[in-house]
Structures are given as C-alpha cells and as structure tokens.
C-alpha positions as a printed NumPy array, in Angstrom:
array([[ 34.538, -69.464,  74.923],
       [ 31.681, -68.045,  73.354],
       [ 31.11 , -68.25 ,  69.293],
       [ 28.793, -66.175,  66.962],
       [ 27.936, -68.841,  63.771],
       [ 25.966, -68.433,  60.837],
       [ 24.073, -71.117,  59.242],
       [ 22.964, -70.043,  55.448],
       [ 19.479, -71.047,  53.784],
       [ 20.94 , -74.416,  51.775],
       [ 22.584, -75.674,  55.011],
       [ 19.211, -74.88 ,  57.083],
       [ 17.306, -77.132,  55.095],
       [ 19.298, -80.054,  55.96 ],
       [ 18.513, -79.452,  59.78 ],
       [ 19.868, -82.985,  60.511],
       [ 23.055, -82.853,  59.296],
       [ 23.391, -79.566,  60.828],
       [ 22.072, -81.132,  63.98 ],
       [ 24.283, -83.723,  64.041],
       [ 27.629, -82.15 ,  62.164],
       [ 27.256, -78.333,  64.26 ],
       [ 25.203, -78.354,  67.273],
       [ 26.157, -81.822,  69.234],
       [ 29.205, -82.745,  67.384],
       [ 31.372, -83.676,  69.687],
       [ 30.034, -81.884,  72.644],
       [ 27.734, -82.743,  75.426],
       [ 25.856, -81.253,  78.612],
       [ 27.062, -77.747,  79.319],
       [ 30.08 , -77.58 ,  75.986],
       [ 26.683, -77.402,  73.593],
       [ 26.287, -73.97 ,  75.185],
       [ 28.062, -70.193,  74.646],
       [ 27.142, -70.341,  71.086],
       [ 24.555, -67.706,  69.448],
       [ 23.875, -69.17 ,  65.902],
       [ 22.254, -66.829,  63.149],
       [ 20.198, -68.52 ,  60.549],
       [ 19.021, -67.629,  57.389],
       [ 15.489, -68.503,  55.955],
       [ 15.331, -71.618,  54.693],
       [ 16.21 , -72.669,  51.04 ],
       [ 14.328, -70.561,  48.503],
       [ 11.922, -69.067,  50.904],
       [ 12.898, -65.398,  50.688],
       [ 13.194, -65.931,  46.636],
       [  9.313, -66.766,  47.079],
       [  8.883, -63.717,  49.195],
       [ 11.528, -61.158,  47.872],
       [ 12.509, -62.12 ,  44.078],
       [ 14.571, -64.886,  43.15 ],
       [ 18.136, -64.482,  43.883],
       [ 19.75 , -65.67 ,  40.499],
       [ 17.036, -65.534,  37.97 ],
       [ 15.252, -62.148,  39.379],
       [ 11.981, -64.144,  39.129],
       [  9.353, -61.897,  41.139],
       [  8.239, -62.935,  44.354],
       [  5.245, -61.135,  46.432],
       [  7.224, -58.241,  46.87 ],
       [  6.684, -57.248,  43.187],
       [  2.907, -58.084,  43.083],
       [  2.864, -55.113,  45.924],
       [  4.76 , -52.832,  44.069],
       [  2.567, -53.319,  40.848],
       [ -0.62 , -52.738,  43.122],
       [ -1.356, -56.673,  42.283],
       [ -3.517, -59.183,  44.851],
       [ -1.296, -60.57 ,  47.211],
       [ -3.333, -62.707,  49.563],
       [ -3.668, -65.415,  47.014],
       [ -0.184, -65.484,  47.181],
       [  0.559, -65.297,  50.973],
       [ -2.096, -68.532,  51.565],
       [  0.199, -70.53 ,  48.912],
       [  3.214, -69.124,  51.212],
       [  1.413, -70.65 ,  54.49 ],
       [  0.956, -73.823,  52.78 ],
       [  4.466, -74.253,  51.474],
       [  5.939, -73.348,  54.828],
       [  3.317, -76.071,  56.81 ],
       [  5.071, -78.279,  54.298],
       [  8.911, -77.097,  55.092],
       [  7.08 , -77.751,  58.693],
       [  6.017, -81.324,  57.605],
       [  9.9  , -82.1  ,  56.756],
       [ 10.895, -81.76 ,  59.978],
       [  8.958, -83.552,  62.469],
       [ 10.93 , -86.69 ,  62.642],
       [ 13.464, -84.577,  64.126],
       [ 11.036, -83.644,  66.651],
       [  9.239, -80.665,  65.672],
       [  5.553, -80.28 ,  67.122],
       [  3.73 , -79.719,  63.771],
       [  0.324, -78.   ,  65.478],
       [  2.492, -75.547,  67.105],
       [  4.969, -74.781,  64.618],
       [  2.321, -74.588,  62.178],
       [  0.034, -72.074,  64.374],
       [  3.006, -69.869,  64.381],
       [  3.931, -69.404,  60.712],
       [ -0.208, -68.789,  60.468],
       [ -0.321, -66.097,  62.699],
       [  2.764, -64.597,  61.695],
       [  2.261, -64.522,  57.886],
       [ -1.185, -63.237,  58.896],
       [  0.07 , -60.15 ,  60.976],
       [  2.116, -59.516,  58.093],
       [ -0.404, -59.442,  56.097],
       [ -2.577, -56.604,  57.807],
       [  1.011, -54.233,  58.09 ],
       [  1.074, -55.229,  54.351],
       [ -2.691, -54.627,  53.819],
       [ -2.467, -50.905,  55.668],
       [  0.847, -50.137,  53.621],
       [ -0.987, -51.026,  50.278],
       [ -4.015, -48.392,  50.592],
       [ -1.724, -45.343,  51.943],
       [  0.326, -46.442,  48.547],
       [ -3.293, -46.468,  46.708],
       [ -4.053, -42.979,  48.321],
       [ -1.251, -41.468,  46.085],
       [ -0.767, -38.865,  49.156],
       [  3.258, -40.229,  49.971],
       [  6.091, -41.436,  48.065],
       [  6.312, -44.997,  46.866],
       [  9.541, -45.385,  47.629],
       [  9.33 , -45.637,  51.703],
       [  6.229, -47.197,  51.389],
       [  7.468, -50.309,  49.178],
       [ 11.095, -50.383,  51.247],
       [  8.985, -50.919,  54.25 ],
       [  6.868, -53.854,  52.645],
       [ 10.313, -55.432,  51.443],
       [ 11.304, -55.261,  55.015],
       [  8.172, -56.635,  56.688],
       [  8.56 , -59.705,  53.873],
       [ 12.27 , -60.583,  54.285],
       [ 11.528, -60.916,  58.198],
       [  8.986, -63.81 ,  57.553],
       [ 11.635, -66.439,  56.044],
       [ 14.061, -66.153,  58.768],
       [ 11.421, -65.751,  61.768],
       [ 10.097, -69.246,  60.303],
       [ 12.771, -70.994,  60.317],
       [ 14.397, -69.601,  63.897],
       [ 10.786, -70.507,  65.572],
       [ 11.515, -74.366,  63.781],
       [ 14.851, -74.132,  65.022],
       [ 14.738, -73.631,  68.219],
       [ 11.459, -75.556,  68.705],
       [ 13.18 , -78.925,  67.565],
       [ 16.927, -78.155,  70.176],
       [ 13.919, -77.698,  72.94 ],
       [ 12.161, -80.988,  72.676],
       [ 15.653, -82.878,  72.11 ],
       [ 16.292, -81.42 ,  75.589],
       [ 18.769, -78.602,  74.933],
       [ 18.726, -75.552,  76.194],
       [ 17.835, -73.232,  73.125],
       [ 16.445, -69.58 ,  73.599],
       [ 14.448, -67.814,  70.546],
       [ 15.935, -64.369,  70.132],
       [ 13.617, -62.901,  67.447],
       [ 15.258, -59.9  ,  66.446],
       [ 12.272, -58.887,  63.559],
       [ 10.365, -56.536,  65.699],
       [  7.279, -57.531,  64.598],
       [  5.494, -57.26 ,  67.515],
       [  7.439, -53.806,  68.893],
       [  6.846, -50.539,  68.139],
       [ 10.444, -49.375,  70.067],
       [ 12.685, -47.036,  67.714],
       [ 15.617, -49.155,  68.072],
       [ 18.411, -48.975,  65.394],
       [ 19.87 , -52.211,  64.006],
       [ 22.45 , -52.013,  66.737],
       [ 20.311, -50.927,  69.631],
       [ 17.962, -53.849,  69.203],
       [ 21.057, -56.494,  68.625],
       [ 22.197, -54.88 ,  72.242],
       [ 18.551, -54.673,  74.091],
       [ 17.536, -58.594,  72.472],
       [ 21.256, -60.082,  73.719],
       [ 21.506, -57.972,  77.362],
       [ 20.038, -60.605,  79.795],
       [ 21.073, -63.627,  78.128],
       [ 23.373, -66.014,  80.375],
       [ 25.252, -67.501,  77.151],
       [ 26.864, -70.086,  79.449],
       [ 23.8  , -71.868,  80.   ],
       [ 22.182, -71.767,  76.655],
       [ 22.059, -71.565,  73.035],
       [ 20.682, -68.749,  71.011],
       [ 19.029, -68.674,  67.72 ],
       [ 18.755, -65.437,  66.526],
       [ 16.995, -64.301,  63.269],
       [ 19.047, -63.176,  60.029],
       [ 16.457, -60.316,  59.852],
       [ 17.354, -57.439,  62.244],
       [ 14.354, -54.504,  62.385],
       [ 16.244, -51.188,  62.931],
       [ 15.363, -47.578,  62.069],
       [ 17.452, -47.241,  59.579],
       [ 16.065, -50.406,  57.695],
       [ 18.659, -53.272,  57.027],
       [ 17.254, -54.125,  53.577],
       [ 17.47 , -50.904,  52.741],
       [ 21.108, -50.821,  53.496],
       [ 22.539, -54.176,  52.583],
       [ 19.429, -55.588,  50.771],
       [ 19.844, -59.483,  50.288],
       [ 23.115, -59.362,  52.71 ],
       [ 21.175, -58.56 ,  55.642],
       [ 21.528, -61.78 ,  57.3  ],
       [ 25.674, -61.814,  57.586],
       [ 25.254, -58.377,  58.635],
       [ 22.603, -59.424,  61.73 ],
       [ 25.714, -61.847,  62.051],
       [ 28.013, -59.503,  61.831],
       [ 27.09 , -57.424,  64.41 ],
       [ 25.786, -59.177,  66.607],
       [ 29.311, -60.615,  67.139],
       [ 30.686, -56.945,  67.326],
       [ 27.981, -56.882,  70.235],
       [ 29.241, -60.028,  71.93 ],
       [ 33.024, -60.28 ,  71.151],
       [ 33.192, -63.771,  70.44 ],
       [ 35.864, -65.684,  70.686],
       [ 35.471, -66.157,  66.918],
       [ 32.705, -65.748,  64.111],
       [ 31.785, -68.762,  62.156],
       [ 29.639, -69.219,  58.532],
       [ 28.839, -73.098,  57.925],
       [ 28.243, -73.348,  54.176],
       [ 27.217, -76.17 ,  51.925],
       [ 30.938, -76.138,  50.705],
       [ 34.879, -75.278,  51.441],
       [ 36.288, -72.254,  50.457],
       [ 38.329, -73.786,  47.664],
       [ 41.13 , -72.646,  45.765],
       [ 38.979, -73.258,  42.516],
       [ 35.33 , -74.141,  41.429],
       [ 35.801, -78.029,  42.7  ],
       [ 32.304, -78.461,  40.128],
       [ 34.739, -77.134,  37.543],
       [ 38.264, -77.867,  38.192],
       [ 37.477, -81.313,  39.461],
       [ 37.431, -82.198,  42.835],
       [ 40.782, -83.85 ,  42.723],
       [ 42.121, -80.846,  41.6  ],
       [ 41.923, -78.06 ,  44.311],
       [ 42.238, -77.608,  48.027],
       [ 40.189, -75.831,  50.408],
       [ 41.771, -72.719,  52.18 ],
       [ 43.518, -73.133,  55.297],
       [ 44.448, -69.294,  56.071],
       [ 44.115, -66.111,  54.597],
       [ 42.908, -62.843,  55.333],
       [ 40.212, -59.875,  54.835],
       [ 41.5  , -58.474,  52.677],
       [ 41.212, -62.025,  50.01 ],
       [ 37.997, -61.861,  51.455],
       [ 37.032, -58.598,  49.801],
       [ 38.724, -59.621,  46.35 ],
       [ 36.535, -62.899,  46.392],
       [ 33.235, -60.731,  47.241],
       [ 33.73 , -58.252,  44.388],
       [ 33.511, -61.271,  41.853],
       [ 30.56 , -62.828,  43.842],
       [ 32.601, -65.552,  45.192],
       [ 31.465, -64.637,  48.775],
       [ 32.758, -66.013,  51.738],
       [ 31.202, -63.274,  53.421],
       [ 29.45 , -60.213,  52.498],
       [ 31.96 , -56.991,  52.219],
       [ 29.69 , -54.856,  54.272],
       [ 29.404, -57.543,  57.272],
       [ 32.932, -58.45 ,  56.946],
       [ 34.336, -54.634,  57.584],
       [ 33.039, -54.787,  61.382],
       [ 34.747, -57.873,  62.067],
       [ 37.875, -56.9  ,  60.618],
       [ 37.612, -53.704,  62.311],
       [ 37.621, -55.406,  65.905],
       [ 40.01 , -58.374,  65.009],
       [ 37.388, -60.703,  65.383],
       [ 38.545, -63.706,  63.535],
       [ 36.198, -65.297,  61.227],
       [ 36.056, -69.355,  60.203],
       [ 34.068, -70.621,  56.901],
       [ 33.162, -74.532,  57.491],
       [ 31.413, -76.917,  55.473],
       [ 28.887, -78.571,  57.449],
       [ 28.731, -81.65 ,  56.124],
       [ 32.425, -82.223,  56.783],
       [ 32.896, -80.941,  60.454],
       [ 36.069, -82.594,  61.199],
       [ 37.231, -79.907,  58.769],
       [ 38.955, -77.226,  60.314],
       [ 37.435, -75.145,  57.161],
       [ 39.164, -71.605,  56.173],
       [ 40.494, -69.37 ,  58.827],
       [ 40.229, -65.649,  57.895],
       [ 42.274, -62.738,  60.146],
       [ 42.615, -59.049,  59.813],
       [ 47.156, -60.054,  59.704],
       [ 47.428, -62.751,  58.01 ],
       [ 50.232, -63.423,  55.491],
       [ 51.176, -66.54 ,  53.346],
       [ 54.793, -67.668,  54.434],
       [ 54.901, -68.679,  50.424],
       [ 54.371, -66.5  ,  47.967],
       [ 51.672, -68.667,  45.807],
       [ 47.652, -68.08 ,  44.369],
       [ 45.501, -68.637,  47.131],
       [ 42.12 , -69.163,  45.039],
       [ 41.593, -68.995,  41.325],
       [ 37.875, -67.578,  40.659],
       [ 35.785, -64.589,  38.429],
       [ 33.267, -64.931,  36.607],
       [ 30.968, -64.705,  33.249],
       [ 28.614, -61.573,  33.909],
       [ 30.598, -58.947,  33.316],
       [ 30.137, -56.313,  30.353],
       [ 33.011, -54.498,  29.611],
       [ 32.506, -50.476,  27.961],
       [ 34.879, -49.007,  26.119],
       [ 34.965, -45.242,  25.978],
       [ 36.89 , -43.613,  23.355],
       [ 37.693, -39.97 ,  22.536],
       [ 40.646, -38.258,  20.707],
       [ 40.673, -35.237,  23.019],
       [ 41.06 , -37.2  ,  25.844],
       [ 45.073, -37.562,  25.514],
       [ 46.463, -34.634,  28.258],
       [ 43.133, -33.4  ,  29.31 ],
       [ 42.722, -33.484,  32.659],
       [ 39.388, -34.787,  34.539],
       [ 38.2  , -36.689,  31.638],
       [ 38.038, -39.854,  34.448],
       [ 36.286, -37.818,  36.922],
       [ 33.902, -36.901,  34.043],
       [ 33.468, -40.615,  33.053],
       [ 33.203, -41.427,  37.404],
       [ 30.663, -39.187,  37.634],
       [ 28.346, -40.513,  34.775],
       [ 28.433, -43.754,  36.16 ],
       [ 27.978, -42.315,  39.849],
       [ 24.703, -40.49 ,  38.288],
       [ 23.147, -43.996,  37.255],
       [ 24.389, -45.471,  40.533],
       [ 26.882, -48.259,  39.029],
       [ 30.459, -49.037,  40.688],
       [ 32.949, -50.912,  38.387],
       [ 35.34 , -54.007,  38.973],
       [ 37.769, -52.972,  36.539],
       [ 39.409, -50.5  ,  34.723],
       [ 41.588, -50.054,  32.293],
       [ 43.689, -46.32 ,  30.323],
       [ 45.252, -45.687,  27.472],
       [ 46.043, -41.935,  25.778],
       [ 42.869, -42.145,  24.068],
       [ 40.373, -44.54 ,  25.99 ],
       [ 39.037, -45.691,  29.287],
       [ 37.844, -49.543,  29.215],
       [ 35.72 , -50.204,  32.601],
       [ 33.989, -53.767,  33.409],
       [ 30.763, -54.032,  35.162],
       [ 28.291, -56.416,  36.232],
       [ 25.949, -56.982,  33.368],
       [ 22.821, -56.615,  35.554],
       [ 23.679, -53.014,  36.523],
       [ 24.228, -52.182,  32.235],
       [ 21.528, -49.791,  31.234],
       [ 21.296, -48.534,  28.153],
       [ 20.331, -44.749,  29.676],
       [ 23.899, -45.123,  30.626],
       [ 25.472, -45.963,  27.391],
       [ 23.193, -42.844,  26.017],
       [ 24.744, -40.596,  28.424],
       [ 28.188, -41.199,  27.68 ],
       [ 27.566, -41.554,  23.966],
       [ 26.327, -37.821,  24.215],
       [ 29.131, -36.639,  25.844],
       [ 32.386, -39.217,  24.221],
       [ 33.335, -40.221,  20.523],
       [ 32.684, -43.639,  20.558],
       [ 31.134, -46.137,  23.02 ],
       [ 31.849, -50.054,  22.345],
       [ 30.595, -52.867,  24.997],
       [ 31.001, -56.255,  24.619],
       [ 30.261, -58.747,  27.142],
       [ 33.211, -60.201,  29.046],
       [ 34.275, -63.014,  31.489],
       [ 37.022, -61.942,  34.56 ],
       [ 39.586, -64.637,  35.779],
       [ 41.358, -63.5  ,  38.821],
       [ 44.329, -65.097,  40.592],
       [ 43.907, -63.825,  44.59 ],
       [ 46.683, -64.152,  47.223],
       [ 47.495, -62.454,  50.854],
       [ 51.707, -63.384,  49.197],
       [ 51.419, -63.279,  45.327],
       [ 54.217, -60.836,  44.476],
       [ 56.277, -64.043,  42.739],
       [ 58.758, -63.397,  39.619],
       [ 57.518, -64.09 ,  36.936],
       [ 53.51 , -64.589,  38.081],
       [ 52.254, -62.9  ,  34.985],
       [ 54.735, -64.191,  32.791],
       [ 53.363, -67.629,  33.814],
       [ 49.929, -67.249,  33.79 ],
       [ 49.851, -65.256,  30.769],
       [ 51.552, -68.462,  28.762],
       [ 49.062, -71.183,  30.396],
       [ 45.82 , -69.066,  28.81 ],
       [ 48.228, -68.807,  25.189],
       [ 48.468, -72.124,  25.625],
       [ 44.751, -73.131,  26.236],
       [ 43.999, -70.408,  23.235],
       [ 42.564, -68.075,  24.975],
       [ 42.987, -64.675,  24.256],
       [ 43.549, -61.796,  27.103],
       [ 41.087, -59.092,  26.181],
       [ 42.619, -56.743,  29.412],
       [ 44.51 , -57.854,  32.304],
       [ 45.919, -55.32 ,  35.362],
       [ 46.655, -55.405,  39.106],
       [ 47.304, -53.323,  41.656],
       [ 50.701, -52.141,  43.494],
       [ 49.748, -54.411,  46.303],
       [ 49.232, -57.546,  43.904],
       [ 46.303, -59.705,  45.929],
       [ 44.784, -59.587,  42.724],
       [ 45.978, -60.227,  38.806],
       [ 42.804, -59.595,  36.799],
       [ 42.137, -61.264,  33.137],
       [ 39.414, -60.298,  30.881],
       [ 38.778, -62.763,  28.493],
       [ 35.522, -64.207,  25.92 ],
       [ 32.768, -65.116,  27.705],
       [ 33.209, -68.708,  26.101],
       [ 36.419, -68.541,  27.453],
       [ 35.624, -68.513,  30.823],
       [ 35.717, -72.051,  31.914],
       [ 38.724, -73.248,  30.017],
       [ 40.492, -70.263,  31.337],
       [ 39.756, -71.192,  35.249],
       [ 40.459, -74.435,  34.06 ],
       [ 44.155, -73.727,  32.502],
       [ 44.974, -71.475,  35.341],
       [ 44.421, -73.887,  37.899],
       [ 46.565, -76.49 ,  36.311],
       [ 49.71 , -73.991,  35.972],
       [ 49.225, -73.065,  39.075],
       [ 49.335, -76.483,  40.835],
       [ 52.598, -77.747,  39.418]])
C-alpha cells in the first residue's frame, strides 16, 4: 500500500516529532516501508537563500542579481547549516559527515554560481535565463540539505532509508521534471525501503521557473502521478480548520474531515493553502486522493480531500480570506451598452501580468480585487489613460467555502451577523455553483468579520 507524503519546512525542523509521530508511529519491521516522503528545506533556509517568503527580505539570490559579493554570504550559509547539523545529532546524525556534505555541496554551487556571474558580467546574453538559472541552482541547496540529514539519521536508527536526490547537481542529462521523477524512482523496490526524495526537482523546463516557491508540492505532486499511490499525504504544523484556531479560538472550530478539490482551490486563491493549485490539478486529474495531517497529532485522521466529494449537509466548510487585497475601481460613463469594455480592462491587467480574485459590474463600473503585492502603479497609469476615473482602496476578503453551501437563506444570514458586528460589506458575490460567498470589507474589519462569521455559523 504504497504512500507519497510531504513533510513542509516548519514540520522538518522538528525531526523528532516527525520521527516519532510519521515515520515509526505505530509501525514496525517491514510496515515502516512503501512510503516515498518529499521534504522541504528546513525552516527559513530557502528565505536565506531565495528571499524571505512573507517579508520579501532579500536572500543571496538578490545579491547575484545586483552583481553584489556572494561568497561572504554562502560561508555564513555553511555555518548556519553545520549548526541546523549540530541540532540534530542526538537523534543520531554523524556531524563530520553530514557536515562534509553541505561543504561540498554549497561549494559546487558556488563555482555554477561563480561561472553564471561573469557570462552575466560579459553583457553578451540576457539576464533573464542567466538569473532563473542561479535561482534554480540556490533553491536546490535547502532541500538537498535537509534530505542528505534525513535520510542519514533513518540509516543509523537502522531503517532502511534510500536518498533519492532529484537536484541534478551532479548530471548533465536533459531530463524534464517528469523524466527525471521517472529515471530517479525506476529501480526502487518500495517494499523494502523508504525514500526521501528532494522538494527540488531539476528539469529542462526549470521548476522555479514554473511554480517558483511551490516547487516542492509539485516534486510531490508528481512524483505521486509517477507512482500511483495509494494516497498522497502533506503533514503540516496544523489541521485544516474550519477557521483561524489563532483567531477564532481554539474552542471554537473543527478541523476538516472531508471535502474536495475543488474547496481546495477556493482556499489556495486566498493563500489558505492546503496545497498548491498547480500541484493539486495532477492529483485531481488521476483521482489520487490527497490527506492533510498535523504531525504533532497523528492519531488524527487529518482532512481527507477527493476529486467527488460532496457534504451530505448543506453547511460552510471553512471560514477564511484575508487582509492583502487592494480593490480598483474603474469607472467610465460610456461604458453602459458598450461591448468589450471587460476584455479591454482583462487585457490591461493581462499586459502587466496580474490575475484578480474578484470582480464585481455595474452599468457604469468594473470593481476588481487583487493581491496588494502584484498593485503597480504603471498599472493604475494605464487604465487611468484609457478610463474616467480610477479609485483603489485597500480591502480585506472574508469567504465562506463549502463542497454543499447552496442553503436558504445563507446570505441572508451571514449578511446580518457582519450588520451585527458593524461591519460594513464593501462588495460581496458568488458564483452559480456557490462553493464560495465572497465579502469585501475594511481592512480593520477583517478579524472581527472572521470572527462574527464563525460564530453564526456554528449555532
């Protein structure tokens, strides 16, 4: 009964607990085997290497692309990983050789980097392949490290645990993402041993360059396309709750028994991720099913998700959104009858390569909500230029996501619980399917409206 499970960056840096809670719970001799798990660098290392995550705080990436010194930078990285290193040798890791590795790894790295930096210098190609390469070469490192820690610790405990280092670092072979998933996995006898594969996946096409900070639950993703598990599991530092347990209270909300992909995509496109969209497509594509546990509470059956599922009762499954949205309002008299005007406004926002979450008509206007981080202000010139008036305000989203929410009286309901809480609805809409009733509302308002919401919806 083989499984494909991914194990993010805050749940690899609590190695024991996932020890303990994920690879031997409950299992012994040959049961800990037929498992491939995919791990993620751990905590904070690809922020240090990349950019950081949530605050966009540059890493060694950006001293590349601003033709800055780097090695300084790479030692410091050696000597924070030998620490990471340090952390784990009561759980058996052998420090000298774990150690040597991350040296002559980041090293190696450092002469592709080296090479890449003086054909940039040369001014002779484009910058763009030349610094999507480097971000590449980088993003392997964190997850390389902590696969070689890995599996080093499951060997000297006595399991059976095979390195499958899917970074290509020391290859030169044109595989694809794909190709290399299928050539690294080929041989394996899964029965008698368990793999830990790299998030990072080397491939032609260049999987930072397609999914950028996703790349690891794609490597997951596919790989379990490759294997057809019997299921596909994430262990995160949390339940997939029906609310913000940090804000609701903990007393207050559930985790998620069932639901399906289709939840799954609502919850991504307000960052709420259980998985990444673009890993979660192949999955859903081949009906593999897909479980999110916590891993410090393995006795928890965690959230199933399934390409059919439906709730039996029609009810709010989670209650989510969040705060860094910007909503812009685009208003023009000669709008009213004209046809193409939304094409028109599409296509601006296509040209400056931002998607919306929302949107919003009336006779005269077009309100659309985006991610504040992808707000330009080239983009509020270009519509400016071609509309009457342009007015953005930034803007919070409360959603209310079901696989069964199409319940008399829903809105009704939920609309009276944020009246009641003061909050005022800036825009709200849904679509004919109704999986998702949107709210706009105050930034301020953001917390008291998750907060009022949830309550309504629990009585």
């Amino acid at each position: 009964m083989l499984t494909v499970e991914k194990i993010g960056g805050t749940s690899m840096s609590a190695l024991s607990d996932v020890i303990k809670n994920i690879i031997l719970y409950k299992r012994t001799g040959n049961e800990l085997y037929n498992r491939i798990f995919v791990v993620s660098a751990f905590s904070g290392v690809t922020n240090i290497l990349l950019e950081n995550k949530k605050t966009g705080e540059p890493g060694v990436y950006h001293l590349i692309a601003k033709q800055q010194e780097f090695e300084g930078p790479l030692n410091s990285l050696i000597a924070q990983l030998k620490e990471i290193n340090k952390k784990y040798v009561p759980l058996g890791l052998d420090l000298t050789v774990a150690d040597k590795f991350i040296e002559d790894h980041v090293r190696h790295a450092e002469g592709f980097l080296k090479h890449l930096t003086g054909i940039l210098a040369s001014g002779y190609v484009s910058n763009e392949g030349i610094l999507q390469a480097a971000r590449e070469i980088l993003a392997s490192i964190g997850e390389t490290h902590s696969a070689f820690v890995f599996t080093n610790i499951l060997q000297n405990m006595g399991v059976n645990a095979t390195l499958v280092d899917l970074s290509g670092f020391y290859d030169h072979e044109p595989y694809t993402i794909d190709q290399r998933i299928r050539q690294a996995f080929k041989d394996i006898d899964f029965a008698s041993t368990i793999c830990i594969a790299t998030g990072y996946t080397k491939g032609t096409e260049g999987i930072m360059r397609e999914f950028d900070r996703g790349y690891s639950e794609v490597t997951f993703s596919k790989i379990a396309v490759a294997v057809n598990p019997v299921e596909a599991i994430i262990h995160k530092e949390y339940h997939l709750c029906s609310a913000d347990p940090v804000l609701v209270g903990q007393d207050q909300c559930i985790p998620v028994g069932f639901t399906n992909y289709d939840v799954a995509d609502q919850l991504a496109d307000v960052g709420m991720e259980a998985i990444h969209p673009k890993a979660s497509k192949p999955l859903e594509i081949n009906n593999i099913n897909l479980r999110i546990k916590n891993t410090f509470e393995p006795e928890h059956p965690g959230t199933l998700i399934t390409r059919e599922y439906i709730s039996p009762e029609r009810k709010v499954e989670v209650i989510t959104g969040t705060n860094k949205l910007v909503m812009i309002d685009i208003y023009d008299p000669l709008m009213v009858g004209n046809v193409g005007t939304d094409l028109q406004i599409m296509q601006i926002f296509a040209n400056h390569g931002v998607s919306y979450n929302f949107k919003a008509t009336s006779a005269n206007s077009i309100s659309i909500v985006i991610w504040q981080k992808d707000f330009k202000q080239a983009l509020t010139d270009e519509l400016e230029s071609t509309f009457e008036k342009i007015t953005v305000e930034k803007v919070a989203m409360v959603c209310l996501i079901g696989s069964n929410m199409d319940k008399l009286g829903l809105l009704a309901q939920s609309s009276k619980a944020l009246a009641e809480a003061d909050i005022n609805i800036v825009s709200a809409g849904f679509a004919l399917r109704k999986v998702n009733i949107q709210f706009i509302v105050a930034r301020e308002d953001f917390d008291n409206a998750v907060i009022a919401l949830n309550k309504e919806m629990g009585k």
